[in-house]
GROMACS .gro file of C-alpha atoms in nm:
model
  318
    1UNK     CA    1  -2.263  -1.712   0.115
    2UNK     CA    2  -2.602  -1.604   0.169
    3UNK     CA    3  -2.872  -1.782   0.318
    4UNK     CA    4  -3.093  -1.685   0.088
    5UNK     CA    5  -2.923  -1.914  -0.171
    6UNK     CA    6  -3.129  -2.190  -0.257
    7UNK     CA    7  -2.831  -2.385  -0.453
    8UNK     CA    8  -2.553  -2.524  -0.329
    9UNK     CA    9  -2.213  -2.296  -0.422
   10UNK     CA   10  -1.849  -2.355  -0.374
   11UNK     CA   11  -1.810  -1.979  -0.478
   12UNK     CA   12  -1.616  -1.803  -0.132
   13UNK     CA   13  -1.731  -1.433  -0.091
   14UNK     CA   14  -2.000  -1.260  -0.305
   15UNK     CA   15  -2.238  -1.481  -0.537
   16UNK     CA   16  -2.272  -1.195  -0.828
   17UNK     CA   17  -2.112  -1.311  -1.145
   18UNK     CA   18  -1.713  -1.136  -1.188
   19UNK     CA   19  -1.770  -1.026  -0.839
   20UNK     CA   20  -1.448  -1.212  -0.695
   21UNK     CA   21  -1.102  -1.386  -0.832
   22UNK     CA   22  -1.202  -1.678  -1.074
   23UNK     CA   23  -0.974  -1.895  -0.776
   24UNK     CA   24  -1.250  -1.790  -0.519
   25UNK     CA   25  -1.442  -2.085  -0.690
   26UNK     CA   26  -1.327  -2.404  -0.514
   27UNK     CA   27  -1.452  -2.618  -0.795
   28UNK     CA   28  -1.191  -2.492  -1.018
   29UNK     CA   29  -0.844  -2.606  -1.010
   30UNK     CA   30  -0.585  -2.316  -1.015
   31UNK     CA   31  -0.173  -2.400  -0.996
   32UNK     CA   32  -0.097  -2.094  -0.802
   33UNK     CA   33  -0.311  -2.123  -0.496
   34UNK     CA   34  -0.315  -2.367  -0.191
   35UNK     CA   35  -0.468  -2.387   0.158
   36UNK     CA   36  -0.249  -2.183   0.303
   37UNK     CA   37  -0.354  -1.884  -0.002
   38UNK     CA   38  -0.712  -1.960   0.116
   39UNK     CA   39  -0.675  -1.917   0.490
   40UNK     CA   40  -0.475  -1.618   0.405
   41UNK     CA   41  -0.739  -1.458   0.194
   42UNK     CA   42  -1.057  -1.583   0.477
   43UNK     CA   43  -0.832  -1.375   0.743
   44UNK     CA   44  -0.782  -1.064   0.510
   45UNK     CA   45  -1.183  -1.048   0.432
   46UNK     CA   46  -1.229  -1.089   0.824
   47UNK     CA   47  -1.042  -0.799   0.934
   48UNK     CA   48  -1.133  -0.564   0.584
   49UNK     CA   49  -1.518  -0.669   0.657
   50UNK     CA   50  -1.480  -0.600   0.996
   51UNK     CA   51  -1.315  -0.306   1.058
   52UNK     CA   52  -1.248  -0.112   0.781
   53UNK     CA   53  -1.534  -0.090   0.507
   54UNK     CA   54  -1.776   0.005   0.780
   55UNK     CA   55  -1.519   0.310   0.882
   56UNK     CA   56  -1.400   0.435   0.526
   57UNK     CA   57  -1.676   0.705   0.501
   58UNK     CA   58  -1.520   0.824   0.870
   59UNK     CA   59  -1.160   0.829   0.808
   60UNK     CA   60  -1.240   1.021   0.465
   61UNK     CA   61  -1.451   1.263   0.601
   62UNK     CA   62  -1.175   1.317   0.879
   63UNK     CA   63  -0.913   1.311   0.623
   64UNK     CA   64  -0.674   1.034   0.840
   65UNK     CA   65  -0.695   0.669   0.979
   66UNK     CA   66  -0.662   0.669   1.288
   67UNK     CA   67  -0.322   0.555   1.452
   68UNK     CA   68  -0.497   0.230   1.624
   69UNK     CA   69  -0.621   0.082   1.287
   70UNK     CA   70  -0.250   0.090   1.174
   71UNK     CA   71  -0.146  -0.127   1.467
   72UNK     CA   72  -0.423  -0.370   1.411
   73UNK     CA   73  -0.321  -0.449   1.053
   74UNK     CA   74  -0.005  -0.513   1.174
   75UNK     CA   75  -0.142  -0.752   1.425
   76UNK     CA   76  -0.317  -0.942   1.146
   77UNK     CA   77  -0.013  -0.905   0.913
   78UNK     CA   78  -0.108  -0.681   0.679
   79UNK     CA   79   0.157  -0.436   0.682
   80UNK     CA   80   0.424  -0.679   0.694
   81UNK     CA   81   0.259  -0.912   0.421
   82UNK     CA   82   0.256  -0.571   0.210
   83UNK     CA   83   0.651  -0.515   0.158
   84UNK     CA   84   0.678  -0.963   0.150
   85UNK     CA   85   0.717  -0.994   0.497
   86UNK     CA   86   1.031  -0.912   0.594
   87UNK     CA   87   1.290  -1.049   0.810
   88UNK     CA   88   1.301  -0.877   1.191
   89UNK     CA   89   1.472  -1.075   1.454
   90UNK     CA   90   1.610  -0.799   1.617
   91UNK     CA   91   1.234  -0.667   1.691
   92UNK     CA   92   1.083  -0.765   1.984
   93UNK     CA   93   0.751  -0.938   1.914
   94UNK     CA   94   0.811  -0.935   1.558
   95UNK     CA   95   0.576  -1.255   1.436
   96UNK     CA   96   0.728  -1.525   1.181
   97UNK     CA   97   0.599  -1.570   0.853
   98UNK     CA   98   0.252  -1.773   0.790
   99UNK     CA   99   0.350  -2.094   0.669
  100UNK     CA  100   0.335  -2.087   0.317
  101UNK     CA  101   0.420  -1.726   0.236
  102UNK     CA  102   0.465  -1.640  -0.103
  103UNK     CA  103   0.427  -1.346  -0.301
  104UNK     CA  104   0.043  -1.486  -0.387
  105UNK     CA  105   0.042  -1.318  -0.004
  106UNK     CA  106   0.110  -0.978  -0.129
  107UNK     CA  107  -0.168  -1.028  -0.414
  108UNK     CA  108  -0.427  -1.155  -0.205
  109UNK     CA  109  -0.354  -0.892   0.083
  110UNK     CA  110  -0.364  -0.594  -0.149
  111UNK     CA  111  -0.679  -0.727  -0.330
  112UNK     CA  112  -0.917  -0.807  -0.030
  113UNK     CA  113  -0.795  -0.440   0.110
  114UNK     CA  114  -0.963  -0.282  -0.197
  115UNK     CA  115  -1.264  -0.435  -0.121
  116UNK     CA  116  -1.310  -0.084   0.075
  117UNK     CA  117  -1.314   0.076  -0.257
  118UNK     CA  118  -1.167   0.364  -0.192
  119UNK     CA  119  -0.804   0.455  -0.305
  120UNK     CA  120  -0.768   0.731  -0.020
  121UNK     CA  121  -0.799   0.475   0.270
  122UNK     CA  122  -0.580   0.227   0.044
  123UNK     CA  123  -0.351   0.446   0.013
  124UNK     CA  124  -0.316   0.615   0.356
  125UNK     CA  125  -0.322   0.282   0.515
  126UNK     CA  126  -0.041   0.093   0.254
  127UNK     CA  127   0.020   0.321  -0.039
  128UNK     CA  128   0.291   0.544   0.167
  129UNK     CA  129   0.449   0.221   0.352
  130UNK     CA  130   0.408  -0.018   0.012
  131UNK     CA  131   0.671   0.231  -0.155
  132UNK     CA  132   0.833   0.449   0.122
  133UNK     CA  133   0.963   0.166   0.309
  134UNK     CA  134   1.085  -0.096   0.071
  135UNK     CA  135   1.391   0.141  -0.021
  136UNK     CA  136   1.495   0.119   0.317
  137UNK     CA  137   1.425  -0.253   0.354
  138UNK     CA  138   1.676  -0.312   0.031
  139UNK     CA  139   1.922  -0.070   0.163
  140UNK     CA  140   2.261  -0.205   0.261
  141UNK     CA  141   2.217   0.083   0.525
  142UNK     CA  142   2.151  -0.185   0.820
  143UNK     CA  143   2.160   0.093   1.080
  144UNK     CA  144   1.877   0.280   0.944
  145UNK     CA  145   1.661  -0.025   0.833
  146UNK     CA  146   1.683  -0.119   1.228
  147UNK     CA  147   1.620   0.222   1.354
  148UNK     CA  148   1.279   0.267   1.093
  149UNK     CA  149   1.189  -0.065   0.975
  150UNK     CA  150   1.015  -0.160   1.304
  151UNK     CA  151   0.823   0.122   1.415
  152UNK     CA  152   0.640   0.129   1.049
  153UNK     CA  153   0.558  -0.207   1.025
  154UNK     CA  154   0.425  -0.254   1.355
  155UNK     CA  155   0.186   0.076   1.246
  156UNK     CA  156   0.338   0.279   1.532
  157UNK     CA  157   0.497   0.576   1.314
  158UNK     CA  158   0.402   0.615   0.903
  159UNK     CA  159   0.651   0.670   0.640
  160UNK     CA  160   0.590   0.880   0.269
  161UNK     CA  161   0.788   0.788  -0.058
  162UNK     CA  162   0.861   1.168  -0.165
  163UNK     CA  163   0.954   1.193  -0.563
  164UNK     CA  164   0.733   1.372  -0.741
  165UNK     CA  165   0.778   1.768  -0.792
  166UNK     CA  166   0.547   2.056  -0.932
  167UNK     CA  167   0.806   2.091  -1.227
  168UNK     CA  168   0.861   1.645  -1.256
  169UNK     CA  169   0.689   1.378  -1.204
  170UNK     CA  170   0.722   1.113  -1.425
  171UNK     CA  171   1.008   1.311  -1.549
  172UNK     CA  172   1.207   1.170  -1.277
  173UNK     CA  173   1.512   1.285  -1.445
  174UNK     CA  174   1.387   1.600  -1.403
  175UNK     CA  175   1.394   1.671  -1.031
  176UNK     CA  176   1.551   1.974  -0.898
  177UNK     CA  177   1.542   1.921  -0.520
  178UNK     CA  178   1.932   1.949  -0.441
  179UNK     CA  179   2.128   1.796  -0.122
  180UNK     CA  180   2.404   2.018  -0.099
  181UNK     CA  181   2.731   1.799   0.083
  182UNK     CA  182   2.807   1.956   0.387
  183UNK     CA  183   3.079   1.704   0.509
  184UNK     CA  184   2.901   1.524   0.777
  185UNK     CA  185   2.538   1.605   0.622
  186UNK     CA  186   2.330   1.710   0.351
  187UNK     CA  187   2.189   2.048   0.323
  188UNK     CA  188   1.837   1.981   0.084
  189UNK     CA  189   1.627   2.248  -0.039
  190UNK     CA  190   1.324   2.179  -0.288
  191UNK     CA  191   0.945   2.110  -0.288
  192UNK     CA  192   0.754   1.757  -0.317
  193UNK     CA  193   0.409   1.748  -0.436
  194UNK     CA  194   0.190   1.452  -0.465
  195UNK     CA  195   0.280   1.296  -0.154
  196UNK     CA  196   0.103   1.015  -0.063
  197UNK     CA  197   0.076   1.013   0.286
  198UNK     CA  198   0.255   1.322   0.356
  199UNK     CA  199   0.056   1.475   0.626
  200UNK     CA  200   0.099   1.252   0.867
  201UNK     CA  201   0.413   1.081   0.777
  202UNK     CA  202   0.702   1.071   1.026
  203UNK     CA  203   0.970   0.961   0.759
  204UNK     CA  204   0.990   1.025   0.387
  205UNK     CA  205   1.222   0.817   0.162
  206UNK     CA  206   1.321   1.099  -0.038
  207UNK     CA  207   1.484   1.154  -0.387
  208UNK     CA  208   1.750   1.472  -0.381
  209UNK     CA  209   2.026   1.536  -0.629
  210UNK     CA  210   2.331   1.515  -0.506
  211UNK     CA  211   2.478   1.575  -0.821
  212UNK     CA  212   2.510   1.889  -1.078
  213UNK     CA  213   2.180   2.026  -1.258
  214UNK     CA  214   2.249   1.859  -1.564
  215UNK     CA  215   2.345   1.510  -1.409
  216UNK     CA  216   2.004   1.358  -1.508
  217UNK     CA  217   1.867   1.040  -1.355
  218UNK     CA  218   2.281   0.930  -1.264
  219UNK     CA  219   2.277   1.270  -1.020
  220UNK     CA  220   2.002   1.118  -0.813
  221UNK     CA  221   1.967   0.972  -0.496
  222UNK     CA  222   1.743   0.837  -0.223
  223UNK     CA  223   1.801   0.946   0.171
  224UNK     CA  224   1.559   0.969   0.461
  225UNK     CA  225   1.420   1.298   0.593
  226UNK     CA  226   1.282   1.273   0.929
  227UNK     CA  227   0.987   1.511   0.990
  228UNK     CA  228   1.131   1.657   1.351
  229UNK     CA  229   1.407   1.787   1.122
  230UNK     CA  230   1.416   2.144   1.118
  231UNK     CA  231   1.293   2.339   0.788
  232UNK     CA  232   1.077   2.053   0.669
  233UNK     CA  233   0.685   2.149   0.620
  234UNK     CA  234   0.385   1.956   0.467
  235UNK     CA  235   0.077   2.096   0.354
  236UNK     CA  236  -0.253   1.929   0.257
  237UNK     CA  237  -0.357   1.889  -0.100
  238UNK     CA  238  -0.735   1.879  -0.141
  239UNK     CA  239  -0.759   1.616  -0.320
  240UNK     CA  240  -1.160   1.514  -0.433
  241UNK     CA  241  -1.203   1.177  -0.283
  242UNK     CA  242  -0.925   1.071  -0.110
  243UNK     CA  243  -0.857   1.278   0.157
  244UNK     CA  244  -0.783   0.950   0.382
  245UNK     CA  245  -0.444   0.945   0.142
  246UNK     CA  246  -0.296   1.230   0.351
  247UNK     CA  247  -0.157   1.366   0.010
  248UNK     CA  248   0.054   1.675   0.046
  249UNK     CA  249   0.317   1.920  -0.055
  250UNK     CA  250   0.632   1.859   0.154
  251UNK     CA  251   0.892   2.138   0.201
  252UNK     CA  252   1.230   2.148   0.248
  253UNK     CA  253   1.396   2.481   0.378
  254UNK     CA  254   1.769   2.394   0.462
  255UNK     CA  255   1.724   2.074   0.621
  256UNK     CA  256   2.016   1.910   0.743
  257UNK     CA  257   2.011   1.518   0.724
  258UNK     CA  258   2.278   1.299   0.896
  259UNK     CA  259   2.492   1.065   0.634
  260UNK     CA  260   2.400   0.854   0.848
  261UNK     CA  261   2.046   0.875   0.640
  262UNK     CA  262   2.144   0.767   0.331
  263UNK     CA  263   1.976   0.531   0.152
  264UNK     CA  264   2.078   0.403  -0.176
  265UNK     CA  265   2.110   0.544  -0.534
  266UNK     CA  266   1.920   0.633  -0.808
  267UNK     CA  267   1.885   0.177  -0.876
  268UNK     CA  268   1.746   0.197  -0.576
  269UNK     CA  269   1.419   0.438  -0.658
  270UNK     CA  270   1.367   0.316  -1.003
  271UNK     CA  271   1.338  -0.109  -0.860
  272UNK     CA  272   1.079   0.037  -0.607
  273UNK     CA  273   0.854   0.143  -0.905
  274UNK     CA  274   0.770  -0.206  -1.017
  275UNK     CA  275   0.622  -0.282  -0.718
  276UNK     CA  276   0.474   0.016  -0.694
  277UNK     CA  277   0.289  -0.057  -1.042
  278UNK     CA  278   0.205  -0.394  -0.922
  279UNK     CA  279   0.006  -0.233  -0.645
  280UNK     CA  280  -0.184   0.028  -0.884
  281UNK     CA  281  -0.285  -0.321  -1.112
  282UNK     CA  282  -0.427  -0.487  -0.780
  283UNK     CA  283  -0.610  -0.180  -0.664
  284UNK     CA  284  -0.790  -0.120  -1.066
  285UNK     CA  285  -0.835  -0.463  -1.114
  286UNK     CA  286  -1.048  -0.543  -0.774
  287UNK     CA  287  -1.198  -0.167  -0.821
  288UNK     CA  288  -1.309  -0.254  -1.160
  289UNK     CA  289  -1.459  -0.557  -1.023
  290UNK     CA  290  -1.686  -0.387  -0.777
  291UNK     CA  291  -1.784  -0.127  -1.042
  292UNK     CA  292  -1.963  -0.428  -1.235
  293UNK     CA  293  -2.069  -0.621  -0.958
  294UNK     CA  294  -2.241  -0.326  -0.785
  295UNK     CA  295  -2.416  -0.239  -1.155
  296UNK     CA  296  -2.507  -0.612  -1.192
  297UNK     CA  297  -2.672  -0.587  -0.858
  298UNK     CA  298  -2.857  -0.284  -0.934
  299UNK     CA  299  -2.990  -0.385  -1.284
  300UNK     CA  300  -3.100  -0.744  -1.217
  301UNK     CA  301  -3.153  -0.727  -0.808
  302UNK     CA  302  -3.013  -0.890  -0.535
  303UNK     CA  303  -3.290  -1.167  -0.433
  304UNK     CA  304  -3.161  -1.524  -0.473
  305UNK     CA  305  -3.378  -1.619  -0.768
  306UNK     CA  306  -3.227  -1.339  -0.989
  307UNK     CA  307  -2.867  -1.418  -0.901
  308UNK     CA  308  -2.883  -1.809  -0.981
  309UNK     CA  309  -3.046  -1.686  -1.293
  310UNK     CA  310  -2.772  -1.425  -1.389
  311UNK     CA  311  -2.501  -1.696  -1.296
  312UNK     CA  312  -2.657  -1.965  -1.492
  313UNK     CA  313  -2.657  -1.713  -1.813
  314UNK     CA  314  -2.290  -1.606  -1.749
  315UNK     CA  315  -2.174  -2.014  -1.729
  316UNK     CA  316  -2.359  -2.061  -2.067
  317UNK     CA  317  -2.187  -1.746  -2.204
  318UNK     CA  318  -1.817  -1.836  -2.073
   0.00000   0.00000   0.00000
């Protein structure tokens, strides 16, 4: 709150009218969120205040976070809280859940994070990790969830969700990249485009068809392509805005990946796609909010006076 106010407020965050969650309002009762949501949401502002709005003009301009800001949002749990915190006992360090974790926690992490209003830092930060790693979380593979899992989450190596093609996107039916069974490994060949976080990604949860060319979506499956694998190549897209996304095409040229990569079938991909929509509805929803508290500000001003005016107008409105 600002100390300009001259009225008493249990509004948390900005004082502009729409500017925050109606729940940001102490004074009115909600069902969904507790103390626990609250304390949660105070630390998220903290570190998104603190260290990465003032930075997101950088990172852009540089066209990658750097690798230290990954391992501090682990440290305050925002990696984890992103994929629902999952379960690591066999990870050294690996922190418990906050008391009270829901998926409110997922919500409220995702929302105060695009507070930076940008969708390249978002997504180079979260956007490659929020759908390349749940696959591998869900997969029944246990040896490859304990070999990748960790390093990600604790922001020490990045991982890329690589579907989309130049020929199918959407289309997912559509993809042509092939894995050609070798026995012991897959031989893939085929080009990714779109790839969040591709540049810099070490791993990249990666649809191939394993089956015939006119298999459809049933021919499909999901295995992980490490980026020290010979024949694999990414190139930057220049992509106006959002640089800090790392988007890129990813090649394949005869790359040979274990079995021992395998991640799941074509169930798999299509359940990571809710939460990947979820995400997109968090990120418009708090962008959208900033659009119209940001042209609130600039039509009516920013001084005190103005503000309690604007909210008392909205309140007799709503």
């Amino acid at each position: 709150m600002s100390e300009e106010d001259d009225e008493e407020t249990t509004q948390f965050g900005s004082q502009t009218p729409f500017a925050e969650p109606a729940w940001y309002d102490s004074s009115k009762p909600t069902p969904y969120y507790n103390d626990f949501h609250r304390a949660w949401r105070n630390q998220m502002r903290e570190f998104v205040d603190g260290e990465i709005i003032p930075n997101v003009e950088e990172w852009e301009a540089a066209g990658e976070i750097p690798g230290e800001v990954y391992r501090r949002a682990f440290e305050v749990g925002l990696l984890p809280a992103m994929v629902g915190w999952p379960e690591m006992d066999g990870v050294a360090g690996w922190p418990s859940r906050p008391e009270g974790f829901d998926g409110f926690f997922v919500l409220i992490a995702g929302d105060e994070l695009s507070r930076c209003a940008h969708g390249g830092i978002f997504w180079g930060l979260v956007g490659g990790l929020g759908i390349g790693l749940p696959p591998v979380l869900h997969s029944e593979n246990e040896e490859l969830r304990d070999r990748v899992a960790g390093p990600v989450l604790q922001g020490t190596a990045r991982i890329a969700l690589a579907v989309s093609e130049p020929q199918a996107g959407s289309d997912v039916g559509g993809l042509t990249t092939t894995a050609e069974d070798k026995g012991d490994y897959w031989l893939v060949n085929g080009m990714k485009k779109w790839i969040t976080c591709g540049t810099f990604a070490d791993f990249f949860t990666t649809a191939v068809r394993t089956g015939g060319p006119d298999s459809g979506m049933l021919g499909l499956d999901l295995i992980l392509i490490e980026r020290g694998m010979p024949g694999v190549t990414t190139r930057a897209m220049n992509c106006m805005g959002v640089k800090g996304s790392g988007t890129a095409y990813v090649e394949f040229d005869n790359v040979k990946v274990p079995k021992a990569n395998y991640v799941g079938g074509i169930v798999t991909l299509l359940q990571n796609f809710v939460t990947e929509r979820l995400g997109l509805a968090i990120q418009a929803n708090r962008f959208a909010r900033i659009c119209l508290s940001e042209s609130i500000e600039c039509v009516f001003g920013v001084c005190a006076c103005v503000r309690a005016c604007v909210r008392a107008c909205v309140r007799a409105c709503v």
